[in-house]
Coordinates of C-alpha atoms in Angstrom, one line a residue:
M1 CA 18.9 -6.3 -12.4
P2 CA 20.9 -5.0 -15.4
K3 CA 22.5 -1.6 -14.7
S4 CA 21.4 1.5 -16.6
D5 CA 23.2 4.6 -17.6
M6 CA 20.1 6.6 -16.8
T7 CA 20.5 9.2 -14.0
F8 CA 18.1 10.8 -11.5
V9 CA 17.8 13.5 -8.9
D10 CA 15.3 13.3 -6.0
L11 CA 13.6 16.4 -4.7
F12 CA 11.7 16.4 -1.3
C13 CA 13.5 13.1 -1.0
G14 CA 13.2 12.6 2.8
A15 CA 15.2 9.6 4.0
G16 CA 15.3 8.3 0.4
G17 CA 12.6 5.6 -0.1
L18 CA 12.1 6.6 -3.7
S19 CA 15.8 7.0 -4.3
K20 CA 16.5 3.5 -2.9
G21 CA 13.8 2.1 -5.2
L22 CA 15.1 3.8 -8.3
E23 CA 18.6 2.6 -7.5
M24 CA 17.2 -0.9 -7.0
S25 CA 15.8 -0.6 -10.6
G26 CA 19.3 0.0 -11.9
L27 CA 19.2 3.8 -12.2
I28 CA 22.1 6.1 -11.1
G29 CA 21.5 8.5 -8.2
I30 CA 23.0 12.0 -8.7
C31 CA 21.7 14.1 -5.8
G32 CA 19.0 14.3 -3.2
L33 CA 17.4 17.4 -1.7
D34 CA 15.4 18.0 1.5
W35 CA 15.2 20.4 4.4
F36 CA 14.7 17.8 7.2
K37 CA 18.0 17.5 9.1
E38 CA 17.6 13.9 10.3
A39 CA 16.5 12.7 6.9
C40 CA 19.7 14.3 5.5
M41 CA 21.7 12.3 8.0
T42 CA 19.9 9.1 6.9
Y43 CA 20.3 9.8 3.2
E44 CA 24.0 10.6 3.5
R45 CA 24.5 7.3 5.5
N46 CA 22.7 5.1 2.9
F47 CA 23.7 6.6 -0.4
K48 CA 27.0 7.3 -2.1
H49 CA 25.8 10.3 -4.1
P50 CA 25.5 13.7 -2.5
F51 CA 22.6 15.4 -0.7
V52 CA 21.8 19.1 -0.4
N53 CA 20.1 19.9 3.0
G54 CA 18.2 23.2 2.8
D55 CA 15.0 25.0 1.9
I56 CA 14.3 24.6 -1.8
K57 CA 12.7 28.1 -1.9
L58 CA 16.0 29.8 -1.2
D59 CA 18.1 30.9 -4.1
E60 CA 21.3 29.9 -2.5
V61 CA 20.0 26.4 -1.9
K62 CA 18.9 26.1 -5.5
K63 CA 22.3 27.4 -6.6
L64 CA 24.1 24.8 -4.5
F65 CA 21.8 22.1 -5.8
Y66 CA 22.4 23.0 -9.5
E67 CA 26.2 23.2 -8.9
T68 CA 26.1 19.8 -7.1
V69 CA 24.1 18.2 -9.8
N70 CA 26.4 19.5 -12.6
K71 CA 29.5 18.4 -10.8
E72 CA 28.1 14.9 -10.1
L73 CA 26.9 14.5 -13.7
D74 CA 30.4 15.4 -14.9
G75 CA 29.2 15.8 -18.5
R76 CA 26.6 13.0 -18.4
H77 CA 22.9 13.6 -19.3
L78 CA 20.2 14.0 -16.5
N79 CA 17.4 11.6 -17.4
I80 CA 15.0 11.9 -14.5
V81 CA 13.8 14.5 -11.9
A82 CA 11.7 12.8 -9.2
G83 CA 9.9 14.4 -6.3
G84 CA 7.0 14.0 -3.9
F85 CA 5.8 17.6 -3.5
P86 CA 3.5 18.7 -0.6
C87 CA 0.0 19.4 -2.0
Q88 CA -1.8 21.3 0.8
G89 CA -1.6 24.7 -0.9
F90 CA -4.1 24.1 -3.7
S91 CA -7.3 26.2 -3.2
M92 CA -10.1 27.6 -5.3
A93 CA -11.4 31.1 -6.0
G94 CA -14.4 31.2 -8.3
N95 CA -13.6 28.6 -11.0
R96 CA -9.9 29.0 -10.9
I97 CA -7.2 27.5 -8.7
V98 CA -5.1 30.0 -6.8
D99 CA -1.6 29.6 -5.7
D100 CA -1.4 29.5 -1.9
P101 CA 2.0 30.3 -0.4
R102 CA 2.1 26.8 1.0
N103 CA 1.9 25.6 -2.6
S104 CA 5.2 27.2 -3.5
L105 CA 7.1 23.9 -3.2
Y106 CA 5.1 22.5 -6.1
L107 CA 6.0 25.7 -8.1
E108 CA 9.7 25.2 -7.2
L109 CA 9.5 21.6 -8.6
I110 CA 8.2 23.0 -11.9
E111 CA 10.9 25.6 -12.0
I112 CA 13.7 23.1 -11.3
V113 CA 12.3 20.7 -14.0
N114 CA 12.2 23.6 -16.5
E115 CA 15.8 24.5 -15.5
L116 CA 17.3 21.0 -15.6
K117 CA 15.2 19.7 -18.5
P118 CA 15.4 16.0 -17.8
D119 CA 13.9 13.5 -20.2
F120 CA 11.4 12.2 -17.6
V121 CA 9.6 13.5 -14.5
I122 CA 8.3 11.3 -11.7
C123 CA 6.0 12.9 -9.1
E124 CA 4.5 11.0 -6.1
N125 CA 1.7 12.2 -3.9
V126 CA -1.2 11.1 -1.7
K127 CA -4.1 9.3 -3.3
G128 CA -6.5 12.1 -2.3
L129 CA -4.8 14.5 -4.6
R130 CA -6.8 13.1 -7.6
S131 CA -10.1 14.2 -6.0
M132 CA -8.9 17.5 -4.7
L133 CA -11.1 20.4 -5.9
K134 CA -13.1 17.9 -8.0
G135 CA -10.2 16.9 -10.1
K136 CA -9.0 20.5 -10.8
V137 CA -5.7 20.0 -9.0
E138 CA -4.7 17.0 -11.1
E139 CA -5.8 18.9 -14.2
K140 CA -3.6 21.9 -13.2
I141 CA -0.6 19.7 -12.6
L142 CA -1.0 18.0 -16.1
N143 CA -1.4 21.5 -17.7
D144 CA 1.5 23.1 -15.9
F145 CA 3.9 20.4 -17.0
H146 CA 2.5 20.5 -20.6
K147 CA 3.3 24.2 -20.7
I148 CA 7.0 23.4 -20.1
G149 CA 7.1 20.6 -22.6
Y150 CA 6.1 17.4 -20.7
E151 CA 3.3 15.1 -21.6
M152 CA 2.2 13.6 -18.2
N153 CA 0.1 10.6 -17.3
V154 CA -1.2 9.8 -13.9
M155 CA -2.2 6.5 -12.1
T156 CA -2.9 5.4 -8.6
L157 CA -0.7 2.5 -7.6
C158 CA -0.9 0.1 -4.6
A159 CA 2.4 -0.8 -3.0
A160 CA 1.2 -4.3 -2.1
D161 CA 1.1 -5.1 -5.8
Y162 CA 4.9 -4.9 -5.8
Y163 CA 5.7 -7.2 -2.9
T164 CA 5.5 -4.4 -0.3
P165 CA 3.7 -5.8 2.8
Q166 CA 1.4 -2.8 3.0
K167 CA -1.8 -1.6 1.3
R168 CA -0.4 1.8 0.6
E169 CA -1.9 3.7 -2.3
R170 CA -0.1 6.6 -4.0
V171 CA -0.8 8.7 -7.0
I172 CA 2.1 8.7 -9.4
F173 CA 2.6 11.2 -12.3
I174 CA 5.1 10.2 -15.0
G175 CA 5.9 12.5 -17.8
N176 CA 8.5 13.0 -20.6
R177 CA 9.5 15.5 -23.2
I178 CA 11.1 13.1 -25.7
G179 CA 7.9 11.9 -27.4
V180 CA 7.7 8.4 -25.9
K181 CA 4.8 6.6 -24.2
N182 CA 4.7 6.9 -20.4
Y183 CA 4.5 3.3 -19.1
F184 CA 3.4 2.5 -15.5
P185 CA 4.2 -0.7 -13.7
K186 CA 1.6 -3.5 -13.9
P187 CA 0.8 -5.4 -10.7
I188 CA 3.3 -8.2 -10.4
I189 CA 1.5 -10.3 -7.7
E190 CA -2.2 -11.0 -7.2
P191 CA -4.0 -10.0 -3.9
S192 CA -4.1 -13.6 -2.8
K193 CA -0.3 -13.7 -2.9
Y194 CA 0.3 -10.4 -1.1
V195 CA 3.1 -10.4 1.5
T196 CA 1.5 -10.2 5.0
T197 CA 2.4 -8.3 8.1
G198 CA 3.2 -11.5 9.8
E199 CA 5.5 -12.7 7.1
A200 CA 7.3 -9.4 7.2
I201 CA 7.9 -8.9 10.9
S202 CA 7.3 -12.1 12.8
D203 CA 11.0 -12.9 13.2
L204 CA 11.5 -9.5 14.9
M205 CA 9.2 -10.6 17.8
T206 CA 12.1 -12.4 19.5
V207 CA 14.9 -9.9 18.6
Q208 CA 16.1 -7.9 21.5
D209 CA 16.0 -4.1 21.4
N210 CA 18.9 -2.8 19.4
A211 CA 19.2 0.9 18.8
A212 CA 21.8 0.4 16.0
F213 CA 19.2 -1.6 14.1
N214 CA 16.4 0.9 14.7
H215 CA 14.6 -1.8 16.7
V216 CA 13.6 -0.2 20.1
S217 CA 10.3 -1.1 21.7
T218 CA 8.1 1.6 23.2
R219 CA 7.3 1.2 26.9
H220 CA 3.5 1.5 27.6
S221 CA 1.5 1.5 30.9
E222 CA -0.2 -1.7 31.9
K223 CA -3.6 0.0 31.1
M224 CA -2.4 0.9 27.6
M225 CA -1.0 -2.6 27.0
K226 CA -4.3 -4.1 28.0
R227 CA -6.2 -1.8 25.6
M228 CA -3.8 -2.7 22.8
S229 CA -4.2 -6.5 23.5
E230 CA -8.0 -6.3 23.4
L231 CA -8.1 -4.1 20.2
P232 CA -9.4 -6.0 17.1
E233 CA -7.1 -6.0 14.1
G234 CA -7.7 -3.2 11.7
Q235 CA -9.3 -0.9 14.3
S236 CA -7.9 2.3 15.8
L237 CA -7.4 2.8 19.6
Y238 CA -9.0 6.2 19.3
K239 CA -12.2 7.1 17.4
G240 CA -10.8 10.4 16.3
Y241 CA -7.8 8.8 14.5
S242 CA -8.7 6.8 11.4
D243 CA -5.1 6.2 10.4
A244 CA -3.2 6.3 13.7
W245 CA -3.0 3.9 16.6
K246 CA -4.4 1.3 14.3
K247 CA -3.7 -2.4 14.8
C248 CA -2.1 -4.0 11.7
P249 CA -3.7 -7.2 10.4
W250 CA -1.4 -10.3 10.8
N251 CA -2.5 -12.3 7.8
E252 CA -2.9 -9.4 5.4
P253 CA -0.6 -6.6 4.2
S254 CA -0.4 -3.8 6.8
C255 CA -2.6 -0.8 6.8
T256 CA -0.9 2.4 5.7
I257 CA 2.3 3.0 7.7
K258 CA 2.5 6.6 8.8
E259 CA 3.8 8.7 11.7
N260 CA 0.8 10.7 12.7
H261 CA 1.3 13.1 15.6
G262 CA 2.9 10.3 17.6
G263 CA 0.3 7.7 16.9
V264 CA 1.9 4.8 15.0
N265 CA 0.6 1.4 14.1
I266 CA 0.0 -1.2 16.8
H267 CA 1.7 -4.6 16.6
P268 CA -0.9 -7.4 15.8
R269 CA 0.6 -9.9 18.3
L270 CA 2.4 -7.8 21.0
P271 CA 0.9 -5.1 23.3
R272 CA 2.9 -2.2 21.9
V273 CA 3.3 0.0 18.9
L274 CA 5.7 -1.1 16.1
T275 CA 9.4 -0.3 16.3
A276 CA 11.0 1.8 13.6
R277 CA 12.6 -1.4 12.1
E278 CA 9.2 -3.1 12.0
M279 CA 7.7 -0.1 10.2
A280 CA 10.7 0.0 7.8
R281 CA 10.1 -3.7 7.0
L282 CA 6.4 -2.9 6.2
Q283 CA 7.7 -0.1 4.0
S284 CA 10.0 -2.6 2.2
F285 CA 13.2 -1.0 3.3
P286 CA 16.1 -3.6 3.5
D287 CA 17.5 -4.3 6.9
D288 CA 20.8 -2.6 6.1
F289 CA 19.1 0.7 5.5
I290 CA 19.6 2.5 8.8
F291 CA 17.7 5.6 10.0
E292 CA 19.5 8.4 11.8
G293 CA 18.2 10.7 14.6
P294 CA 16.1 10.0 17.7
K295 CA 13.4 7.5 17.5
N296 CA 10.5 10.0 16.9
K297 CA 12.4 11.4 13.9
Q298 CA 13.0 7.9 12.6
L299 CA 9.3 7.2 12.6
V300 CA 8.6 10.4 10.7
Q301 CA 11.1 9.5 8.1
I302 CA 9.8 6.0 7.6
G303 CA 6.1 7.1 7.6
N304 CA 6.7 9.7 5.0
A305 CA 8.7 7.5 2.7
V306 CA 7.9 6.0 -0.7
P307 CA 8.2 2.2 -0.3
P308 CA 11.4 1.3 -2.1
L309 CA 9.8 -1.7 -3.9
L310 CA 7.1 0.6 -5.3
G311 CA 9.9 3.0 -6.4
K312 CA 11.8 0.1 -8.0
A313 CA 8.7 -0.8 -10.1
I314 CA 8.3 2.8 -11.2
G315 CA 12.0 3.0 -12.1
L316 CA 11.7 -0.1 -14.3
A317 CA 8.6 1.3 -16.0
V318 CA 10.5 4.5 -16.9
R319 CA 13.5 2.5 -18.1
Y320 CA 11.1 0.6 -20.4
S321 CA 9.6 3.9 -21.7
N322 CA 13.1 5.0 -22.5
G323 CA 14.0 1.8 -24.4
D324 CA 16.5 0.9 -21.7
L325 CA 14.8 -2.4 -21.0
K326 CA 13.1 -4.9 -23.4

């Protein structure tokens, strides 16, 4: 992949799935920011550029972030601000959306974009955001960015279309203030060619537990192992959990990988839940990307991450919009 001179910062970056993908697309990382301590440890281990660990709402954290970005840029231009903001704070009163205190992280994103004035903005969120409050939330986001000079477009992308062995759908906003067209990545493989769960993790079935590789099996009771063995692929062990304790299909891409209150995905062939490394494989993280912290914190980091191969496709699309690729 030809290198680019384009630079990016990543807000709410977690362990760095989107950052990894943008780097894979040839972009230059400048700084990451998140409050999650273990994610900070992971990010610092896997990236050469700096990370600011703290609450984005605090003035001293924002000040440190701006100082770090300016120092790292060292006179270069900042091209992209990326971030996957939480969306649970949007609510309605009458016909107008009100700003819930929980929504302040989204407002911080707007403030930071307005301060740094990058050429492009990339925002990632859950698929359900598009239907929240009958589409009013999406409309508000587009309008809010328009007010600060960014023309935004939005599209739902499926990670499996970009060689990720997982049917993970995410809503992606791409915007710019330089008057160019916002391109989105087109699918690069057909559904019949999707990478399957089996293709991604079958070799790990015979790999011994290795904490340094994030590959440590969970020990289950005999009763639980029997229940897991008998569970059909694609179904959840508990009726109350539609997305947790679900058995991945072997001959298809995995169902969405997430860490949901301790309930993670069940291995299709073995009577146990997936290891952190197996989850990372299904998220398209390379094997040399090592997650820090105790196992439960590793699972949260992996489940919350943007699949790097999806991030790579998004990065290439933005490079194309910028005229950086032909």
